[in-house]
CSV table of C-alpha atoms in Angstrom, one decimal:
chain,number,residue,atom,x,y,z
A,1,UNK,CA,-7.3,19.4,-5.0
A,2,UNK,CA,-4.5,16.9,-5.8
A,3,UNK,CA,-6.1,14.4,-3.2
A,4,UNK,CA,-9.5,14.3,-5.2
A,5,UNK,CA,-7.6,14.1,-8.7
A,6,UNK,CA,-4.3,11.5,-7.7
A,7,UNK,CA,-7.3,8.5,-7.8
A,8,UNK,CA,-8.9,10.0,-10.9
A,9,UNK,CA,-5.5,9.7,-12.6
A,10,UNK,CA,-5.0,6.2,-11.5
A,11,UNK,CA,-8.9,5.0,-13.2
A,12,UNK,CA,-7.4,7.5,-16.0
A,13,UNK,CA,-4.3,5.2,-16.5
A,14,UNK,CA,-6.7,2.1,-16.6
A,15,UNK,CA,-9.1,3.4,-19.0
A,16,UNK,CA,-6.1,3.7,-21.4
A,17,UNK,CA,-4.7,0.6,-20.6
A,18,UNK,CA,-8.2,-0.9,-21.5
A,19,UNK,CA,-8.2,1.1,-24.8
A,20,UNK,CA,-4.7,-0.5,-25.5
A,21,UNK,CA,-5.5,-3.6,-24.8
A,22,UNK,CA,-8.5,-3.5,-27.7
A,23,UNK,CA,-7.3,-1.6,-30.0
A,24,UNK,CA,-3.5,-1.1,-29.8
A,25,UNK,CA,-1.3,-3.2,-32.7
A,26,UNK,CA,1.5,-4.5,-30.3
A,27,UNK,CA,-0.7,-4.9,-26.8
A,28,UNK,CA,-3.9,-6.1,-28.3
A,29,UNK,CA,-5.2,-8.6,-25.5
A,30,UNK,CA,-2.3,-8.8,-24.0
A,31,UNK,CA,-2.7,-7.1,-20.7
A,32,UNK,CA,-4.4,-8.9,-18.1
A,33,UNK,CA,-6.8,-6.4,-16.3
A,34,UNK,CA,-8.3,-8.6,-14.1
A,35,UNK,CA,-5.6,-8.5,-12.1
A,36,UNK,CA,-4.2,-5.0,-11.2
A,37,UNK,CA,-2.8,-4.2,-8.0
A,38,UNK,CA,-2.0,-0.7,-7.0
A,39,UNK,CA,1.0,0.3,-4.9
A,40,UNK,CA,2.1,3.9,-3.5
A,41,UNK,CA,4.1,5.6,-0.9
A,42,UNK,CA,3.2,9.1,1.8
A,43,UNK,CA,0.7,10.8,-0.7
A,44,UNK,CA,1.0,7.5,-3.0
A,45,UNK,CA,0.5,5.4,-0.2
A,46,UNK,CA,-3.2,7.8,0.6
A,47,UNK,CA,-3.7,7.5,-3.0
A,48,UNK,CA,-3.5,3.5,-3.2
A,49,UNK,CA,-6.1,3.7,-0.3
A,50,UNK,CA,-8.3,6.3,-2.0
A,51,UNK,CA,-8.5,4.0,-5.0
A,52,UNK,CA,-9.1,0.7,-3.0
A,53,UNK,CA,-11.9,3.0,-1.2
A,54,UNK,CA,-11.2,5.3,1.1
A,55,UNK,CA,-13.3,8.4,1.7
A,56,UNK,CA,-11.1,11.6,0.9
A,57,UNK,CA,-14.0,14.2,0.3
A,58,UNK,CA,-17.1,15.1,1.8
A,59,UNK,CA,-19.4,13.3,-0.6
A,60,UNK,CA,-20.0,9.7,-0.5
A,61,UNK,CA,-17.8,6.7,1.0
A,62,UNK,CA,-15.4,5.2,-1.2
A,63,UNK,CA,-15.9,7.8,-3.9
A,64,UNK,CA,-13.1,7.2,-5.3
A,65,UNK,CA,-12.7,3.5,-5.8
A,66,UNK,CA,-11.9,1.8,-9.1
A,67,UNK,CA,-13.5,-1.8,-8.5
A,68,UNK,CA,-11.1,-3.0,-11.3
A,69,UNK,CA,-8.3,-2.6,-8.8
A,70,UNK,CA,-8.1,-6.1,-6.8
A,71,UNK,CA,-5.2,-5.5,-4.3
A,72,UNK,CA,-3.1,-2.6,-2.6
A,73,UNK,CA,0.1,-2.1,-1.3
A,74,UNK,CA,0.5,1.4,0.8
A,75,UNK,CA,3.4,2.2,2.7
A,76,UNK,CA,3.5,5.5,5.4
A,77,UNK,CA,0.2,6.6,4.4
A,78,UNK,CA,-1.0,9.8,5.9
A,79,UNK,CA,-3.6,9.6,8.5
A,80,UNK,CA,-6.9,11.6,8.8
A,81,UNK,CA,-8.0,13.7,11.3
A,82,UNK,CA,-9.2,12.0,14.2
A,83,UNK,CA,-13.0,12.9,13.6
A,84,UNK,CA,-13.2,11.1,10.3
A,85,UNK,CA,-11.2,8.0,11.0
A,86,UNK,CA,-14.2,6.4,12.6
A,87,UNK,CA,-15.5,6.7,9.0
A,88,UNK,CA,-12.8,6.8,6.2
A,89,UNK,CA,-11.7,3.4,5.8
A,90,UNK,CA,-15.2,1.8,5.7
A,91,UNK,CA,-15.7,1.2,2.3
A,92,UNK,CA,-11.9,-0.4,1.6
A,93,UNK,CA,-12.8,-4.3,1.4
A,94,UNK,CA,-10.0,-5.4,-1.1
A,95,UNK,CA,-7.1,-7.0,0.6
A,96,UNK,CA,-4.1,-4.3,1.4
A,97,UNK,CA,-0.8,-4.7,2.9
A,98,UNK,CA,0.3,-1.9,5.0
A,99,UNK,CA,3.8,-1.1,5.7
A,100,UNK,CA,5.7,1.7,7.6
A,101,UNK,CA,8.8,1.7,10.6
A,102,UNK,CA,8.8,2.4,13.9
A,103,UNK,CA,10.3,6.1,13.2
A,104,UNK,CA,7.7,7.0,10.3
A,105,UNK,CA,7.1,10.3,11.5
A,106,UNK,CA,5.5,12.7,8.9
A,107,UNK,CA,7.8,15.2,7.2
A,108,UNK,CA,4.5,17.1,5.6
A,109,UNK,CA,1.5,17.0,8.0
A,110,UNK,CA,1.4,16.0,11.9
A,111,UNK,CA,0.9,11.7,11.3
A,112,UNK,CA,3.0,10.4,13.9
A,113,UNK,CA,5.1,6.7,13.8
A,114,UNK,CA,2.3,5.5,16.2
A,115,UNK,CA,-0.7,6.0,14.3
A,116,UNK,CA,0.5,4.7,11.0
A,117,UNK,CA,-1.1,1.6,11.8
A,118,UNK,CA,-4.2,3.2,12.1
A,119,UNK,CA,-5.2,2.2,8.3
A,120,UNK,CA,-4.9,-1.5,8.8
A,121,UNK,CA,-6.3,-1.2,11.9
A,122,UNK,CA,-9.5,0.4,10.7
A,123,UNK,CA,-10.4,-1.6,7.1
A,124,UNK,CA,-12.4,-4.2,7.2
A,125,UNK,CA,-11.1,-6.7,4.2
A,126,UNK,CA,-7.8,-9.1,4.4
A,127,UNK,CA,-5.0,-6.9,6.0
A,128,UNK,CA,-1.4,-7.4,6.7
A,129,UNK,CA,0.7,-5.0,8.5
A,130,UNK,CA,4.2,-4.6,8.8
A,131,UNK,CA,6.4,-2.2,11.1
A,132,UNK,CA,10.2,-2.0,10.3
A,133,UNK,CA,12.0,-1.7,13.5
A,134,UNK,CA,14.0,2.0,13.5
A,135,UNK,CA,12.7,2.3,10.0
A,136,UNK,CA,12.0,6.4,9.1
A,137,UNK,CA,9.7,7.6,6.4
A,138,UNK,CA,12.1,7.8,3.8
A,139,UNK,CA,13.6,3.9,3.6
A,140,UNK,CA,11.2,3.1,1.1
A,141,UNK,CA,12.1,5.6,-1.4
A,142,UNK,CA,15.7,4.5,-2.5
A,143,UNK,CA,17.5,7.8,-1.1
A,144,UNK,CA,21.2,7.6,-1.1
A,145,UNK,CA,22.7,8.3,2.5
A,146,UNK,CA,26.4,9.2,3.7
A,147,UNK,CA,27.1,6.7,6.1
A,148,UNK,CA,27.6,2.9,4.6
A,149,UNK,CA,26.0,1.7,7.9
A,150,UNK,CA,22.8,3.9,6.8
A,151,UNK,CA,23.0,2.2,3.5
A,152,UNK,CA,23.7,-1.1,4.5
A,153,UNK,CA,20.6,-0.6,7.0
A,154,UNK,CA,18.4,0.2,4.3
A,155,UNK,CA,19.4,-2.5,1.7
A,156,UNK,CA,18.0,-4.7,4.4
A,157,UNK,CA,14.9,-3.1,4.7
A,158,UNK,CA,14.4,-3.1,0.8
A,159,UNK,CA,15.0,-7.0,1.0
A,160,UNK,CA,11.9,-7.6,3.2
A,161,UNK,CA,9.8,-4.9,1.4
A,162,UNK,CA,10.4,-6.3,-1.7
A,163,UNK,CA,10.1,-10.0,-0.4
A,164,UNK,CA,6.6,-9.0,1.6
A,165,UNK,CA,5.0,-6.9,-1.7
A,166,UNK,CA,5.9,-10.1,-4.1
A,167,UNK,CA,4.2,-12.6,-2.3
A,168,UNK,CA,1.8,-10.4,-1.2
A,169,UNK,CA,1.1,-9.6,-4.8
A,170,UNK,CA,1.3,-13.3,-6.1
A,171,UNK,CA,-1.1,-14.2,-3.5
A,172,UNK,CA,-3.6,-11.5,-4.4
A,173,UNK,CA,-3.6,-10.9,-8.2
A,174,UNK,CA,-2.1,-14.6,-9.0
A,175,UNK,CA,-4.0,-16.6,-6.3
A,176,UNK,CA,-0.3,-18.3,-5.7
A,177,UNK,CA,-1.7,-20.5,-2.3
A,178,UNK,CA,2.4,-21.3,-1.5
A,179,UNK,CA,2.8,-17.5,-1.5
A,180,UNK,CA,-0.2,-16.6,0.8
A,181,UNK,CA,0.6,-19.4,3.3
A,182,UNK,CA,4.1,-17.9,3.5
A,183,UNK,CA,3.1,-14.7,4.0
A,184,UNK,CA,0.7,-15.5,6.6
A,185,UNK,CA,1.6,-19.0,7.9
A,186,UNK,CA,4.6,-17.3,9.7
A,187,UNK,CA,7.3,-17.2,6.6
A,188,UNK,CA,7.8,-13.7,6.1
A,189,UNK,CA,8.0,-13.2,10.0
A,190,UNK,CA,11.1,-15.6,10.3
A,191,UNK,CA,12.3,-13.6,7.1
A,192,UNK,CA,12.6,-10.4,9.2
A,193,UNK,CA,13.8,-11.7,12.1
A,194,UNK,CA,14.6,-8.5,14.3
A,195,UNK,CA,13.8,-6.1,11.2
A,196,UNK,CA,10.3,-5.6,11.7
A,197,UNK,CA,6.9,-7.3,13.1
A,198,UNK,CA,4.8,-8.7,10.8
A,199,UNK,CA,0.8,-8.4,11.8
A,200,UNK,CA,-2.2,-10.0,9.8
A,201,UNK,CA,-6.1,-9.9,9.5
A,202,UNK,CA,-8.2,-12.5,7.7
């Protein structure tokens, strides 16, 4: 149930961000909705999909994309069951960047580190991929960790997610050219150095 209703809540949040931006005193045509991007991690990082069209039901492809939504960001997504994959990423056209490590294993469902990639490999609009090197499922949620090495280890891998997601997102929701010729013109892959391997799909 929670996979049908996660991308209803995110077209709930922009129906009332629309409404605000109408009607409310302080944010009166001040929000700029033709530019929202939409970013998530495990089941946020299936929910970004779902919105930018994947098919998570048995109805209709794409049933729940929000067209308003112009870009995606989704990092260790879970991945389908291998008799719908052929299908479930057809209708996602919008540009996503895909991110996860080379040790992503699933803590929840049976997604292994290998088939993370499967996503980006699979929708058909502008793609870019990255795979940290020995990065685990958990570096992208901020977890604190015992040893400093461990910590040190993922401050580094926070540096390159944030670096890739800013210019991914200047170059998708501002049209920033600098940005996008960075990202894919080699930049962000001399950034990482050993941290990761950057992929990309134009």
């Amino acid at each position: 149930r929670n996979s049908i209703n996660r991308p209803k809540d995110v077209s709930f949040a922009i129906d009332e961000l629309e409404k605000l931006n109408r009607s409310n005193k302080v944010l009166k045509g001040r929000l700029d909705l033709q530019r929202i991007g939409v970013a998530g991690h495990s089941f946020g990082g299936y929910t970004a999909l779902a919105v930018a069209g994947q098919n998570y039901t048995r109805g209709k492809l794409g049933d729940g994309r929000d067209k308003r939504v112009k870009a995606a960001i989704q990092m260790s997504a879970p991945v389908p069951k291998e008799r719908v994959r052929e299908y479930a990423y057809d209708a996602v056209a919008i540009p996503v960047f895909h991110m996860t490590g080379t040790k992503d294993q699933s803590p929840i469902n049976s997604t292994t580190a290998a088939e993370r990639r499967i996503p980006f490999d699979r929708t058909k609009g502008e793609a870019c991929f990255v795979n940290f090197t020995g990065g685990d499922h958990a570096i992208f949620s901020g977890r604190k960790r015992l040893s400093r090495q461990a910590r040190e280890q993922d401050a580094v891998f926070h540096r390159h997610i944030c670096d890739g997601s800013t210019a991914f997102w200047e170059a998708y929701l501002k049209g920033a050219g600098e940005a996008k010729e960075w990202l894919f013109g080699g930049g962000y892959q001399r950034r990482l150095a050993g941290a990761g391997r950057f992929e990309k799909r134009r």
